[in-house]
Amino acid sequence: MSELLQLCEQHSLESGFRWNPNIPFKPGFYLHKQELVINHVSRALAAMNQFSSINVNPKDFSRLPAARFYLQMMRSQSEYGLAINTFTSAQAIQRENTQKHCLRTIFGGSSYSFVNIIMDLINPLTMKERINILKT
């Protein structure tokens, strides 16, 4: 694995760009599971904050485009790395909570609002279901 990554990095440097898969490794080239979760959860939350900082108001969009935006853009940020790693149930719950936070932000809910209705409307798979699908 390490030789393959080094070859990819060498090729990218020769091509004029720097390749970075943004996958944290522990010594011995083992995936660092907790860092992977933290990186991608924070990346999804940062993307949500960018939309807030440019004054994208969730009230300006109807529910269907907002739901599609979430499923296409934000969900993929938090799902990155699910297929190449095994996660504990606590890490899956952490990703579920990030999903709920993103949905609250997109649909204009407060931090105390329930997202069960939103989840029923857009019908996304839970993170545990996504992990099982990507593993097969």
Short mmCIF file of N, CA and C in Angstrom, two decimals:
data_model
loop_
_atom_site.label_atom_id
_atom_site.label_comp_id
_atom_site.label_asym_id
_atom_site.label_seq_id
_atom_site.Cartn_x
_atom_site.Cartn_y
_atom_site.Cartn_z
N MET A 1 0.83 -1.19 0.00
CA MET A 1 0.00 0.00 0.00
C MET A 1 0.87 1.25 0.00
N SER A 2 1.90 1.24 0.84
CA SER A 2 2.75 2.43 0.93
C SER A 2 3.49 2.67 -0.38
N GLU A 3 3.92 1.59 -1.05
CA GLU A 3 4.62 1.75 -2.33
C GLU A 3 3.69 2.34 -3.38
N LEU A 4 2.45 1.90 -3.40
CA LEU A 4 1.49 2.43 -4.35
C LEU A 4 1.25 3.91 -4.11
N LEU A 5 1.10 4.31 -2.87
CA LEU A 5 0.89 5.72 -2.55
C LEU A 5 2.11 6.55 -2.92
N GLN A 6 3.30 6.01 -2.71
CA GLN A 6 4.51 6.75 -3.07
C GLN A 6 4.62 6.89 -4.58
N LEU A 7 4.25 5.86 -5.34
CA LEU A 7 4.26 5.96 -6.80
C LEU A 7 3.27 7.01 -7.29
N CYS A 8 2.09 7.05 -6.70
CA CYS A 8 1.09 8.06 -7.07
C CYS A 8 1.60 9.46 -6.76
N GLU A 9 2.22 9.62 -5.62
CA GLU A 9 2.76 10.93 -5.25
C GLU A 9 3.88 11.34 -6.20
N GLN A 10 4.76 10.41 -6.53
CA GLN A 10 5.86 10.71 -7.45
C GLN A 10 5.32 11.11 -8.82
N HIS A 11 4.33 10.38 -9.32
CA HIS A 11 3.75 10.71 -10.62
C HIS A 11 3.09 12.09 -10.60
N SER A 12 2.40 12.40 -9.53
CA SER A 12 1.74 13.70 -9.48
C SER A 12 2.75 14.84 -9.43
N LEU A 13 3.85 14.65 -8.72
CA LEU A 13 4.88 15.68 -8.68
C LEU A 13 5.53 15.87 -10.05
N GLU A 14 5.74 14.77 -10.78
CA GLU A 14 6.30 14.86 -12.12
C GLU A 14 5.33 15.52 -13.08
N SER A 15 4.04 15.38 -12.83
CA SER A 15 3.02 15.98 -13.69
C SER A 15 2.76 17.44 -13.35
N GLY A 16 3.34 17.94 -12.28
CA GLY A 16 3.20 19.35 -11.95
C GLY A 16 2.16 19.68 -10.91
N PHE A 17 1.62 18.70 -10.24
CA PHE A 17 0.68 18.99 -9.16
C PHE A 17 0.99 18.09 -7.98
N ARG A 18 0.43 18.42 -6.85
CA ARG A 18 0.69 17.64 -5.64
C ARG A 18 -0.55 16.82 -5.31
N TRP A 19 -0.40 15.52 -5.32
CA TRP A 19 -1.50 14.62 -5.03
C TRP A 19 -1.59 14.41 -3.53
N ASN A 20 -2.79 14.55 -3.01
CA ASN A 20 -2.99 14.35 -1.58
C ASN A 20 -4.37 13.71 -1.38
N PRO A 21 -4.42 12.45 -1.00
CA PRO A 21 -5.72 11.80 -0.83
C PRO A 21 -6.45 12.24 0.43
N ASN A 22 -5.78 12.97 1.32
CA ASN A 22 -6.36 13.45 2.57
C ASN A 22 -6.87 12.29 3.43
N ILE A 23 -6.10 11.24 3.45
CA ILE A 23 -6.41 10.08 4.28
C ILE A 23 -5.32 9.96 5.33
N PRO A 24 -5.65 10.12 6.60
CA PRO A 24 -4.62 10.06 7.64
C PRO A 24 -4.16 8.63 7.92
N PHE A 25 -2.86 8.48 8.06
CA PHE A 25 -2.26 7.18 8.35
C PHE A 25 -1.54 7.24 9.68
N LYS A 26 -1.55 6.11 10.37
CA LYS A 26 -0.74 5.92 11.57
C LYS A 26 0.59 5.31 11.14
N PRO A 27 1.57 5.29 12.02
CA PRO A 27 2.84 4.63 11.67
C PRO A 27 2.59 3.18 11.26
N GLY A 28 3.29 2.76 10.23
CA GLY A 28 3.08 1.42 9.70
C GLY A 28 2.05 1.42 8.58
N PHE A 29 1.62 2.59 8.14
CA PHE A 29 0.64 2.78 7.07
C PHE A 29 -0.69 2.10 7.37
N TYR A 30 -1.14 2.25 8.60
CA TYR A 30 -2.49 1.84 8.98
C TYR A 30 -3.37 3.07 8.97
N LEU A 31 -4.60 2.89 8.52
CA LEU A 31 -5.52 4.02 8.52
C LEU A 31 -5.81 4.46 9.95
N HIS A 32 -5.83 5.75 10.14
CA HIS A 32 -6.17 6.32 11.45
C HIS A 32 -7.67 6.60 11.42
N LYS A 33 -8.46 5.68 11.98
CA LYS A 33 -9.91 5.73 11.86
C LYS A 33 -10.52 6.98 12.45
N GLN A 34 -10.12 7.33 13.66
CA GLN A 34 -10.73 8.48 14.33
C GLN A 34 -10.39 9.78 13.60
N GLU A 35 -9.16 9.91 13.12
CA GLU A 35 -8.79 11.11 12.37
C GLU A 35 -9.57 11.20 11.07
N LEU A 36 -9.81 10.06 10.43
CA LEU A 36 -10.59 10.06 9.19
C LEU A 36 -12.00 10.57 9.45
N VAL A 37 -12.62 10.11 10.52
CA VAL A 37 -13.97 10.56 10.87
C VAL A 37 -13.95 12.05 11.19
N ILE A 38 -13.01 12.48 12.01
CA ILE A 38 -12.94 13.89 12.40
C ILE A 38 -12.72 14.79 11.19
N ASN A 39 -11.81 14.39 10.29
CA ASN A 39 -11.52 15.20 9.11
C ASN A 39 -12.74 15.39 8.24
N HIS A 40 -13.47 14.33 7.99
CA HIS A 40 -14.58 14.43 7.06
C HIS A 40 -15.84 15.01 7.68
N VAL A 41 -16.00 14.82 8.96
CA VAL A 41 -17.11 15.49 9.65
C VAL A 41 -16.86 16.99 9.67
N SER A 42 -15.63 17.38 9.99
CA SER A 42 -15.33 18.81 10.03
C SER A 42 -15.37 19.41 8.63
N ARG A 43 -15.04 18.64 7.61
CA ARG A 43 -15.12 19.15 6.23
C ARG A 43 -16.57 19.40 5.84
N ALA A 44 -17.47 18.50 6.20
CA ALA A 44 -18.88 18.69 5.89
C ALA A 44 -19.44 19.90 6.64
N LEU A 45 -19.07 20.05 7.90
CA LEU A 45 -19.55 21.21 8.67
C LEU A 45 -18.95 22.50 8.14
N ALA A 46 -17.71 22.47 7.69
CA ALA A 46 -17.09 23.67 7.12
C ALA A 46 -17.79 24.07 5.82
N ALA A 47 -18.17 23.10 5.01
CA ALA A 47 -18.90 23.41 3.79
C ALA A 47 -20.25 24.04 4.11
N MET A 48 -20.92 23.54 5.15
CA MET A 48 -22.19 24.15 5.55
C MET A 48 -21.97 25.58 6.03
N ASN A 49 -20.90 25.81 6.76
CA ASN A 49 -20.62 27.15 7.26
C ASN A 49 -20.26 28.11 6.13
N GLN A 50 -19.67 27.61 5.06
CA GLN A 50 -19.37 28.47 3.91
C GLN A 50 -20.65 29.00 3.30
N PHE A 51 -21.65 28.16 3.18
CA PHE A 51 -22.91 28.62 2.63
C PHE A 51 -23.58 29.63 3.54
N SER A 52 -23.43 29.46 4.82
CA SER A 52 -23.99 30.43 5.76
C SER A 52 -23.24 31.76 5.67
N SER A 53 -21.93 31.70 5.46
CA SER A 53 -21.14 32.93 5.43
C SER A 53 -21.40 33.77 4.19
N ILE A 54 -21.87 33.16 3.10
CA ILE A 54 -22.18 33.96 1.91
C ILE A 54 -23.67 34.28 1.83
N ASN A 55 -24.33 34.17 2.97
CA ASN A 55 -25.74 34.55 3.13
C ASN A 55 -26.69 33.73 2.25
N VAL A 56 -26.43 32.45 2.12
CA VAL A 56 -27.38 31.57 1.47
C VAL A 56 -28.43 31.22 2.52
N ASN A 57 -29.62 31.70 2.31
CA ASN A 57 -30.69 31.53 3.27
C ASN A 57 -31.49 30.28 2.92
N PRO A 58 -31.68 29.38 3.85
CA PRO A 58 -32.45 28.17 3.54
C PRO A 58 -33.90 28.46 3.20
N LYS A 59 -34.41 29.59 3.62
CA LYS A 59 -35.80 29.94 3.31
C LYS A 59 -35.98 30.32 1.85
N ASP A 60 -34.86 30.60 1.14
CA ASP A 60 -34.94 30.99 -0.27
C ASP A 60 -35.15 29.81 -1.20
N PHE A 61 -35.00 28.60 -0.71
CA PHE A 61 -35.11 27.42 -1.54
C PHE A 61 -36.32 26.60 -1.13
N SER A 62 -36.90 25.91 -2.10
CA SER A 62 -37.96 24.98 -1.74
C SER A 62 -37.32 23.73 -1.14
N ARG A 63 -38.13 22.89 -0.58
CA ARG A 63 -37.62 21.72 0.14
C ARG A 63 -36.92 20.72 -0.78
N LEU A 64 -37.45 20.51 -1.98
CA LEU A 64 -36.87 19.51 -2.86
C LEU A 64 -35.45 19.87 -3.32
N PRO A 65 -35.20 21.09 -3.83
CA PRO A 65 -33.80 21.42 -4.19
C PRO A 65 -32.86 21.40 -2.99
N ALA A 66 -33.35 21.80 -1.83
CA ALA A 66 -32.50 21.77 -0.64
C ALA A 66 -32.14 20.33 -0.28
N ALA A 67 -33.11 19.43 -0.38
CA ALA A 67 -32.84 18.03 -0.08
C ALA A 67 -31.88 17.42 -1.09
N ARG A 68 -32.06 17.75 -2.36
CA ARG A 68 -31.15 17.23 -3.38
C ARG A 68 -29.75 17.78 -3.20
N PHE A 69 -29.66 19.06 -2.83
CA PHE A 69 -28.35 19.65 -2.56
C PHE A 69 -27.66 18.89 -1.43
N TYR A 70 -28.39 18.60 -0.39
CA TYR A 70 -27.80 17.87 0.73
C TYR A 70 -27.32 16.49 0.28
N LEU A 71 -28.19 15.75 -0.41
CA LEU A 71 -27.84 14.38 -0.79
C LEU A 71 -26.66 14.35 -1.76
N GLN A 72 -26.56 15.35 -2.65
CA GLN A 72 -25.48 15.35 -3.64
C GLN A 72 -24.17 15.88 -3.08
N MET A 73 -24.23 16.95 -2.30
CA MET A 73 -23.01 17.63 -1.89
C MET A 73 -22.57 17.29 -0.47
N MET A 74 -23.42 17.52 0.47
CA MET A 74 -23.02 17.41 1.87
C MET A 74 -22.87 15.95 2.30
N ARG A 75 -23.75 15.11 1.86
CA ARG A 75 -23.69 13.71 2.27
C ARG A 75 -22.41 13.05 1.77
N SER A 76 -22.01 13.40 0.55
CA SER A 76 -20.78 12.80 0.01
C SER A 76 -19.56 13.23 0.80
N GLN A 77 -19.58 14.44 1.37
CA GLN A 77 -18.46 14.88 2.20
C GLN A 77 -18.31 14.00 3.44
N SER A 78 -19.42 13.67 4.05
CA SER A 78 -19.33 12.89 5.28
C SER A 78 -19.21 11.39 5.02
N GLU A 79 -19.52 10.94 3.79
CA GLU A 79 -19.41 9.52 3.47
C GLU A 79 -18.03 9.12 2.99
N TYR A 80 -17.19 10.09 2.70
CA TYR A 80 -15.88 9.77 2.12
C TYR A 80 -15.09 8.88 3.07
N GLY A 81 -14.59 7.79 2.57
CA GLY A 81 -13.78 6.89 3.38
C GLY A 81 -14.55 5.75 4.02
N LEU A 82 -15.86 5.68 3.81
CA LEU A 82 -16.64 4.62 4.45
C LEU A 82 -16.28 3.24 3.89
N ALA A 83 -15.96 3.17 2.61
CA ALA A 83 -15.73 1.88 1.98
C ALA A 83 -14.37 1.28 2.32
N ILE A 84 -13.43 2.10 2.75
CA ILE A 84 -12.08 1.59 2.97
C ILE A 84 -11.75 1.41 4.44
N ASN A 85 -12.71 1.55 5.29
CA ASN A 85 -12.43 1.51 6.72
C ASN A 85 -13.56 0.80 7.45
N THR A 86 -13.26 0.34 8.64
CA THR A 86 -14.29 -0.20 9.53
C THR A 86 -14.49 0.81 10.65
N PHE A 87 -15.73 1.05 11.00
CA PHE A 87 -16.04 2.07 11.99
C PHE A 87 -16.76 1.45 13.17
N THR A 88 -16.55 2.05 14.32
CA THR A 88 -17.28 1.64 15.51
C THR A 88 -18.67 2.25 15.45
N SER A 89 -19.54 1.76 16.29
CA SER A 89 -20.90 2.31 16.31
C SER A 89 -20.87 3.76 16.79
N ALA A 90 -19.94 4.12 17.67
CA ALA A 90 -19.84 5.51 18.13
C ALA A 90 -19.45 6.44 16.98
N GLN A 91 -18.57 5.97 16.10
CA GLN A 91 -18.18 6.79 14.96
C GLN A 91 -19.32 6.92 13.95
N ALA A 92 -20.11 5.87 13.78
CA ALA A 92 -21.27 5.95 12.91
C ALA A 92 -22.30 6.91 13.49
N ILE A 93 -22.47 6.89 14.80
CA ILE A 93 -23.40 7.83 15.45
C ILE A 93 -22.90 9.26 15.30
N GLN A 94 -21.60 9.46 15.37
CA GLN A 94 -21.03 10.80 15.17
C GLN A 94 -21.35 11.31 13.77
N ARG A 95 -21.26 10.45 12.77
CA ARG A 95 -21.61 10.85 11.41
C ARG A 95 -23.11 11.09 11.28
N GLU A 96 -23.92 10.32 11.97
CA GLU A 96 -25.37 10.55 11.98
C GLU A 96 -25.69 11.92 12.56
N ASN A 97 -25.03 12.27 13.65
CA ASN A 97 -25.27 13.57 14.27
C ASN A 97 -24.84 14.70 13.35
N THR A 98 -23.76 14.51 12.61
CA THR A 98 -23.34 15.51 11.63
C THR A 98 -24.39 15.65 10.54
N GLN A 99 -24.94 14.53 10.10
CA GLN A 99 -25.99 14.57 9.09
C GLN A 99 -27.19 15.35 9.60
N LYS A 100 -27.59 15.12 10.83
CA LYS A 100 -28.72 15.84 11.40
C LYS A 100 -28.44 17.33 11.51
N HIS A 101 -27.22 17.68 11.89
CA HIS A 101 -26.84 19.09 11.99
C HIS A 101 -26.91 19.76 10.62
N CYS A 102 -26.40 19.08 9.60
CA CYS A 102 -26.44 19.64 8.24
C CYS A 102 -27.88 19.82 7.76
N LEU A 103 -28.73 18.84 8.04
CA LEU A 103 -30.13 18.95 7.63
C LEU A 103 -30.82 20.10 8.35
N ARG A 104 -30.54 20.27 9.63
CA ARG A 104 -31.12 21.40 10.37
C ARG A 104 -30.68 22.72 9.75
N THR A 105 -29.42 22.80 9.38
CA THR A 105 -28.90 24.03 8.79
C THR A 105 -29.53 24.30 7.43
N ILE A 106 -29.64 23.28 6.60
CA ILE A 106 -30.20 23.46 5.26
C ILE A 106 -31.67 23.85 5.33
N PHE A 107 -32.42 23.23 6.21
CA PHE A 107 -33.85 23.50 6.28
C PHE A 107 -34.21 24.59 7.27
N GLY A 108 -33.21 25.24 7.85
CA GLY A 108 -33.47 26.37 8.71
C GLY A 108 -33.99 26.02 10.09
N GLY A 109 -33.67 24.87 10.59
CA GLY A 109 -34.12 24.47 11.92
C GLY A 109 -33.15 24.93 12.99
N SER A 110 -33.63 24.96 14.21
CA SER A 110 -32.76 25.31 15.33
C SER A 110 -32.00 24.07 15.78
N SER A 111 -31.08 24.27 16.70
CA SER A 111 -30.28 23.13 17.17
C SER A 111 -31.11 22.15 17.99
N TYR A 112 -32.30 22.55 18.39
CA TYR A 112 -33.16 21.67 19.18
C TYR A 112 -34.28 21.04 18.35
N SER A 113 -34.39 21.40 17.08
CA SER A 113 -35.49 20.88 16.27
C SER A 113 -35.23 19.43 15.88
N PHE A 114 -36.31 18.69 15.75
CA PHE A 114 -36.21 17.29 15.35
C PHE A 114 -36.06 17.22 13.83
N VAL A 115 -35.31 16.26 13.37
CA VAL A 115 -35.10 16.10 11.94
C VAL A 115 -35.80 14.85 11.41
N ASN A 116 -36.62 14.24 12.23
CA ASN A 116 -37.29 13.01 11.81
C ASN A 116 -38.20 13.24 10.60
N ILE A 117 -38.91 14.35 10.57
CA ILE A 117 -39.79 14.64 9.45
C ILE A 117 -38.98 14.88 8.19
N ILE A 118 -37.90 15.62 8.32
CA ILE A 118 -37.02 15.87 7.17
C ILE A 118 -36.44 14.55 6.67
N MET A 119 -36.03 13.70 7.59
CA MET A 119 -35.47 12.41 7.20
C MET A 119 -36.53 11.57 6.47
N ASP A 120 -37.78 11.65 6.89
CA ASP A 120 -38.84 10.92 6.20
C ASP A 120 -39.10 11.49 4.81
N LEU A 121 -38.96 12.80 4.66
CA LEU A 121 -39.20 13.43 3.37
C LEU A 121 -38.14 13.05 2.34
N ILE A 122 -36.88 13.11 2.73
CA ILE A 122 -35.82 12.85 1.75
C ILE A 122 -35.38 11.39 1.75
N ASN A 123 -35.75 10.65 2.79
CA ASN A 123 -35.50 9.22 2.89
C ASN A 123 -34.04 8.82 2.64
N PRO A 124 -33.09 9.44 3.35
CA PRO A 124 -31.70 9.00 3.18
C PRO A 124 -31.45 7.73 3.99
N LEU A 125 -30.50 6.97 3.56
CA LEU A 125 -30.11 5.79 4.33
C LEU A 125 -29.33 6.26 5.55
N THR A 126 -29.41 5.50 6.62
CA THR A 126 -28.60 5.83 7.78
C THR A 126 -27.14 5.54 7.46
N MET A 127 -26.25 6.09 8.25
CA MET A 127 -24.83 5.88 8.01
C MET A 127 -24.46 4.40 8.17
N LYS A 128 -25.11 3.72 9.09
CA LYS A 128 -24.84 2.28 9.24
C LYS A 128 -25.25 1.52 7.99
N GLU A 129 -26.40 1.89 7.40
CA GLU A 129 -26.83 1.24 6.16
C GLU A 129 -25.87 1.56 5.02
N ARG A 130 -25.41 2.82 4.95
CA ARG A 130 -24.46 3.20 3.89
C ARG A 130 -23.14 2.45 4.06
N ILE A 131 -22.69 2.30 5.28
CA ILE A 131 -21.45 1.56 5.53
C ILE A 131 -21.61 0.12 5.05
N ASN A 132 -22.74 -0.51 5.36
CA ASN A 132 -22.97 -1.89 4.93
C ASN A 132 -23.05 -2.02 3.41
N ILE A 133 -23.68 -1.05 2.76
CA ILE A 133 -23.79 -1.08 1.29
C ILE A 133 -22.42 -0.91 0.65
N LEU A 134 -21.64 0.03 1.15
CA LEU A 134 -20.33 0.29 0.55
C LEU A 134 -19.34 -0.83 0.83
N LYS A 135 -19.55 -1.58 1.87
CA LYS A 135 -18.67 -2.70 2.19
C LYS A 135 -18.91 -3.91 1.30
N THR A 136 -20.11 -4.03 0.73
CA THR A 136 -20.41 -5.21 -0.09
C THR A 136 -19.90 -5.09 -1.49
#
